[in-house]
Coordinates of C-alpha atoms and ligand atoms in Angstrom, one line a residue:
X1 CA 105.1 94.8 84.6
X2 CA 103.4 96.2 87.7
X3 CA 104.8 94.7 90.9
X4 CA 102.1 93.3 93.2
X5 CA 101.5 95.3 96.3
X6 CA 99.8 94.4 99.6
X7 CA 99.4 96.7 102.5
X8 CA 97.9 96.2 105.9
X9 CA 95.9 99.1 107.4
X10 CA 95.7 98.5 111.1
X11 CA 93.5 101.5 111.6
X12 CA 93.1 102.4 115.3
X13 CA 94.2 99.0 116.6
X14 CA 97.2 97.8 118.7
X15 CA 99.1 99.6 121.4
X16 CA 102.9 99.8 121.2
X17 CA 103.3 96.6 123.2
X18 CA 100.8 94.8 121.0
X19 CA 102.5 96.2 117.9
X20 CA 105.9 94.8 119.0
X21 CA 104.4 91.4 119.5
X22 CA 102.4 91.4 116.2
X23 CA 105.2 92.9 114.0
X24 CA 107.9 90.6 115.3
X25 CA 105.8 87.5 114.7
X26 CA 104.3 88.7 111.4
X27 CA 107.6 89.8 109.9
X28 CA 109.0 86.3 110.3
X29 CA 106.2 84.9 108.1
X30 CA 106.1 87.8 105.6
X31 CA 109.9 87.8 105.1
X32 CA 109.6 84.4 103.5
X33 CA 107.3 85.8 100.8
X34 CA 108.9 87.4 97.7
X35 CA 107.6 88.8 94.5
X36 CA 105.3 91.3 96.2
X37 CA 105.8 94.7 97.8
X38 CA 104.7 94.4 101.5
X39 CA 103.7 97.3 103.7
X40 CA 102.4 97.5 107.3
X41 CA 100.6 100.6 108.5
X42 CA 100.2 100.6 112.3
X43 CA 99.0 103.7 114.2
X44 CA 101.3 106.7 114.6
X45 CA 102.1 105.8 118.2
X46 CA 103.5 102.4 117.1
X47 CA 105.6 103.5 114.1
X48 CA 108.8 103.9 116.0
X49 CA 108.6 100.5 117.6
X50 CA 107.6 98.9 114.3
X51 CA 110.4 100.6 112.3
X52 CA 113.0 99.2 114.6
X53 CA 111.6 95.7 114.2
X54 CA 111.2 95.9 110.4
X55 CA 114.7 97.2 109.7
X56 CA 116.3 94.9 107.1
X57 CA 113.2 92.8 106.7
X58 CA 112.2 93.9 103.3
X59 CA 108.8 95.0 104.7
X60 CA 107.9 98.6 104.3
X61 CA 106.3 100.8 106.9
X62 CA 103.5 103.3 106.3
X63 CA 101.5 105.9 108.2
X64 CA 97.7 106.0 107.9
X65 CA 97.5 109.8 107.4
X66 CA 99.5 113.0 107.8
X67 CA 99.1 116.8 107.6
X68 CA 100.3 118.6 104.5
X69 CA 102.3 121.3 106.3
X70 CA 105.9 120.6 107.2
X71 CA 105.5 122.0 110.7
X72 CA 103.6 124.6 112.7
X73 CA 100.6 125.4 114.9
X74 CA 98.4 122.4 114.1
X75 CA 97.6 120.8 117.5
X76 CA 97.3 117.1 117.4
X77 CA 98.6 116.7 113.8
X78 CA 101.6 114.8 112.4
X79 CA 103.8 116.3 109.7
X80 CA 105.2 114.7 106.6
X81 CA 108.7 115.4 107.8
X82 CA 107.9 113.4 111.0
X83 CA 106.4 110.5 108.9
X84 CA 109.4 110.5 106.6
X85 CA 111.7 109.9 109.6
X86 CA 110.2 106.4 110.0
X87 CA 108.1 105.6 107.0
X88 CA 108.4 105.1 103.2
X89 CA 104.7 105.1 102.6
X90 CA 101.6 107.0 103.7
X91 CA 97.8 106.2 103.2
X92 CA 96.0 109.3 102.0
X93 CA 92.2 110.0 101.8
X94 CA 91.0 106.8 103.4
X95 CA 87.2 106.8 103.4
X96 CA 87.2 106.9 107.2
X97 CA 89.2 110.1 107.0
X98 CA 86.8 111.5 104.3
X99 CA 83.7 110.5 106.3
X100 CA 84.7 111.3 109.9
X101 CA 87.3 114.0 109.5
X102 CA 85.8 115.9 106.5
X103 CA 88.7 115.3 104.2
X104 CA 87.9 116.5 100.7
X105 CA 89.6 115.8 97.4
X106 CA 91.3 119.1 97.8
X107 CA 92.8 118.2 101.2
X108 CA 93.8 114.8 99.9
X109 CA 95.5 116.5 97.0
X110 CA 97.5 118.9 99.3
X111 CA 98.7 115.9 101.2
X112 CA 99.7 114.1 98.0
X113 CA 101.7 117.1 96.9
X114 CA 103.4 117.1 100.3
X115 CA 104.1 113.4 99.9
X116 CA 105.9 114.3 96.7
X117 CA 107.9 117.0 98.4
X118 CA 108.9 114.6 101.2
X119 CA 109.6 111.6 99.0
X120 CA 106.9 109.4 100.5
X121 CA 105.1 106.7 98.4
X122 CA 101.4 107.5 98.8
X123 CA 98.5 105.0 98.8
X124 CA 95.6 107.2 97.8
X125 CA 92.1 105.8 98.5
X126 CA 89.0 106.3 96.4
X127 CA 85.6 104.7 96.5
X128 CA 81.9 105.2 96.5
X129 CA 79.4 105.0 99.4
X130 CA 76.6 102.5 99.5
X131 CA 74.1 105.2 98.6
X132 CA 76.2 106.2 95.6
X133 CA 76.6 102.6 94.6
X134 CA 72.9 102.0 94.7
X135 CA 72.3 105.2 92.7
X136 CA 74.7 103.9 90.1
X137 CA 77.1 106.8 90.7
X138 CA 80.2 104.7 91.2
X139 CA 81.9 105.7 87.9
X140 CA 81.2 109.4 88.4
X141 CA 82.3 109.5 92.0
X142 CA 85.5 107.4 91.6
X143 CA 86.5 109.2 88.4
X144 CA 86.1 112.6 90.2
X145 CA 87.9 111.5 93.3
X146 CA 90.8 110.2 91.2
X147 CA 91.1 113.2 89.0
X148 CA 90.9 115.7 91.8
X149 CA 92.9 113.9 94.5
X150 CA 95.8 113.1 92.2
X151 CA 96.2 116.4 90.2
X152 CA 99.2 118.6 90.0
X153 CA 102.0 116.1 90.7
X154 CA 104.9 115.4 88.4
X155 CA 104.6 112.5 85.9
X156 CA 107.7 111.0 87.4
X157 CA 106.2 111.0 90.9
X158 CA 102.8 109.9 89.6
X159 CA 104.2 106.5 88.5
X160 CA 105.0 105.8 92.2
X161 CA 101.5 106.5 93.4
X162 CA 99.4 103.5 94.5
X163 CA 95.7 103.9 94.2
X164 CA 93.4 101.9 96.4
X165 CA 89.8 101.4 95.2
X166 CA 87.8 100.8 98.4
X167 CA 84.1 100.8 98.0
X168 CA 82.8 102.2 101.3
X169 CA 80.0 99.6 101.5
X170 CA 82.6 96.8 101.4
X171 CA 84.8 98.1 104.2
X172 CA 84.5 96.2 107.5
X173 CA 81.2 94.7 106.4
X174 CA 82.3 91.3 105.3
X175 CA 80.6 92.1 102.0
X176 CA 83.5 92.3 99.5
X177 CA 82.9 93.5 96.0
X178 CA 83.7 90.9 93.4
X179 CA 86.7 90.5 91.0
X180 CA 84.9 91.5 87.8
X181 CA 83.2 94.5 89.3
X182 CA 86.3 95.8 91.0
X183 CA 88.4 95.2 87.9
X184 CA 85.9 97.2 85.8
X185 CA 86.3 100.2 88.1
X186 CA 90.1 99.9 88.0
X187 CA 90.2 99.5 84.2
X188 CA 87.3 101.7 83.0
X189 CA 87.2 104.4 85.6
X190 CA 90.5 104.8 87.5
X191 CA 93.0 104.1 84.7
X192 CA 91.3 106.5 82.2
X193 CA 91.2 109.2 84.9
X194 CA 94.9 108.6 85.5
X195 CA 95.6 108.7 81.8
X196 CA 93.8 112.0 81.6
X197 CA 96.2 113.4 84.3
X198 CA 99.5 111.7 83.4
X199 CA 99.1 110.1 80.0
X200 CA 98.5 106.4 79.1
X201 CA 102.0 105.1 79.8
X202 CA 102.0 106.4 83.4
X203 CA 98.4 105.3 83.9
X204 CA 99.5 101.7 83.0
X205 CA 102.4 101.9 85.4
X206 CA 100.4 102.9 88.5
X207 CA 99.4 100.1 90.8
X208 CA 95.7 99.9 91.6
X209 CA 94.6 97.9 94.6
X210 CA 91.3 96.7 95.8
X211 CA 90.3 97.1 99.5
X212 CA 87.1 96.1 101.4
X213 CA 86.7 92.9 103.3
X214 CA 89.6 91.2 101.6
X215 CA 90.3 87.8 103.2
X216 CA 92.5 84.8 102.4
X217 CA 89.3 83.2 100.8
X218 CA 88.5 86.0 98.3
X219 CA 92.0 87.5 97.7
X220 CA 92.9 85.3 94.7
X221 CA 89.6 86.3 92.9
X222 CA 90.8 90.0 93.0
X223 CA 94.4 89.3 92.3
X224 CA 93.6 87.2 89.2
X225 CA 92.1 90.3 87.6
X226 CA 94.3 92.1 85.1
X227 CA 93.8 95.6 86.4
X228 CA 94.0 94.8 90.1
X229 CA 97.6 94.8 91.4
X230 CA 97.1 94.0 95.0
X231 CA 95.1 94.9 98.1
X232 CA 94.7 97.3 101.0
X233 CA 93.7 95.0 103.8
X234 CA 92.0 96.1 107.1
X235 CA 90.7 93.6 109.6
X236 CA 92.5 90.6 108.1
X237 CA 95.9 92.4 108.3
X238 CA 95.7 92.0 112.1
X239 CA 95.7 88.2 111.8
X240 CA 99.1 86.7 111.0
X241 CA 98.1 83.7 109.0
X242 CA 95.3 85.5 107.2
X243 CA 97.6 88.4 106.1
X244 CA 100.4 86.1 105.2
X245 CA 98.0 84.0 103.0
X246 CA 96.7 87.1 101.3
X247 CA 100.2 88.4 100.7
X248 CA 101.3 85.0 99.4
X249 CA 98.4 84.9 96.9
X250 CA 99.4 88.3 95.5
X251 CA 103.0 87.2 94.9
X252 CA 104.2 86.5 91.4
Ligands
13P301 P1 88.5 95.8 105.9 O1 89.5 94.9 105.2 O2 88.5 95.6 107.4 O3 87.2 95.7 105.2 O4 89.1 97.3 105.7 C1 89.4 97.7 104.4 C2 90.1 99.0 104.6 O5 89.5 100.0 104.9 C3 91.6 99.1 104.3 O6 92.0 100.4 104.3

């Protein structure tokens, strides 16, 4: 019922020239894979080059962040209207934004409401830190992040939201969570929080991804879980064969 979804978050990697090279080679491989929604999220500077190369490929393009205001005096920021010119998707509330740029659930929520206004499909990130994980606060933290970041949008738009569960301790560490543990968070924490906001039917329609050290070796373990619908991939999304293999293993 929920279409699998795999997105590559390139983070602050690849210049425009490097993006052209990687996207043109990667899209050849990804285009052959069907039965999964595929999205690439290069840095802002590379979105224009990537959008030209991805046209007609069936591969979506996403930004890694945006401001919530349509325009104005916000030096250095990128508006949702600008993102919408090139992208169909936007990552919101990534843990690196939360940790290094002080993004709170309230800010993530403003951006989400703006994504609704500008008809962008949001990939909203939630996840506990290592300290919270060790203190057994995962459920409390992820439930609160989900309920507060995703509030006040229409039920129709809510069904389009993609939630990425990314435990901070698993990001870029090579220490992925495991299928059962990640599935338990998706099933027992994220979906009930979504049901509280939008009702059970919509909660069951929303895709929940896992992110954090996903590779071609562990992807299938996550994708075989009933409540995990795909992945948000960091490091491995910069490697053509790795990302293609991960995408392939999510396809139905
Ligand atoms: P890694 O796959 O490099 O651990 O990054 C995950 C992530 O943060 C994706 O948004």
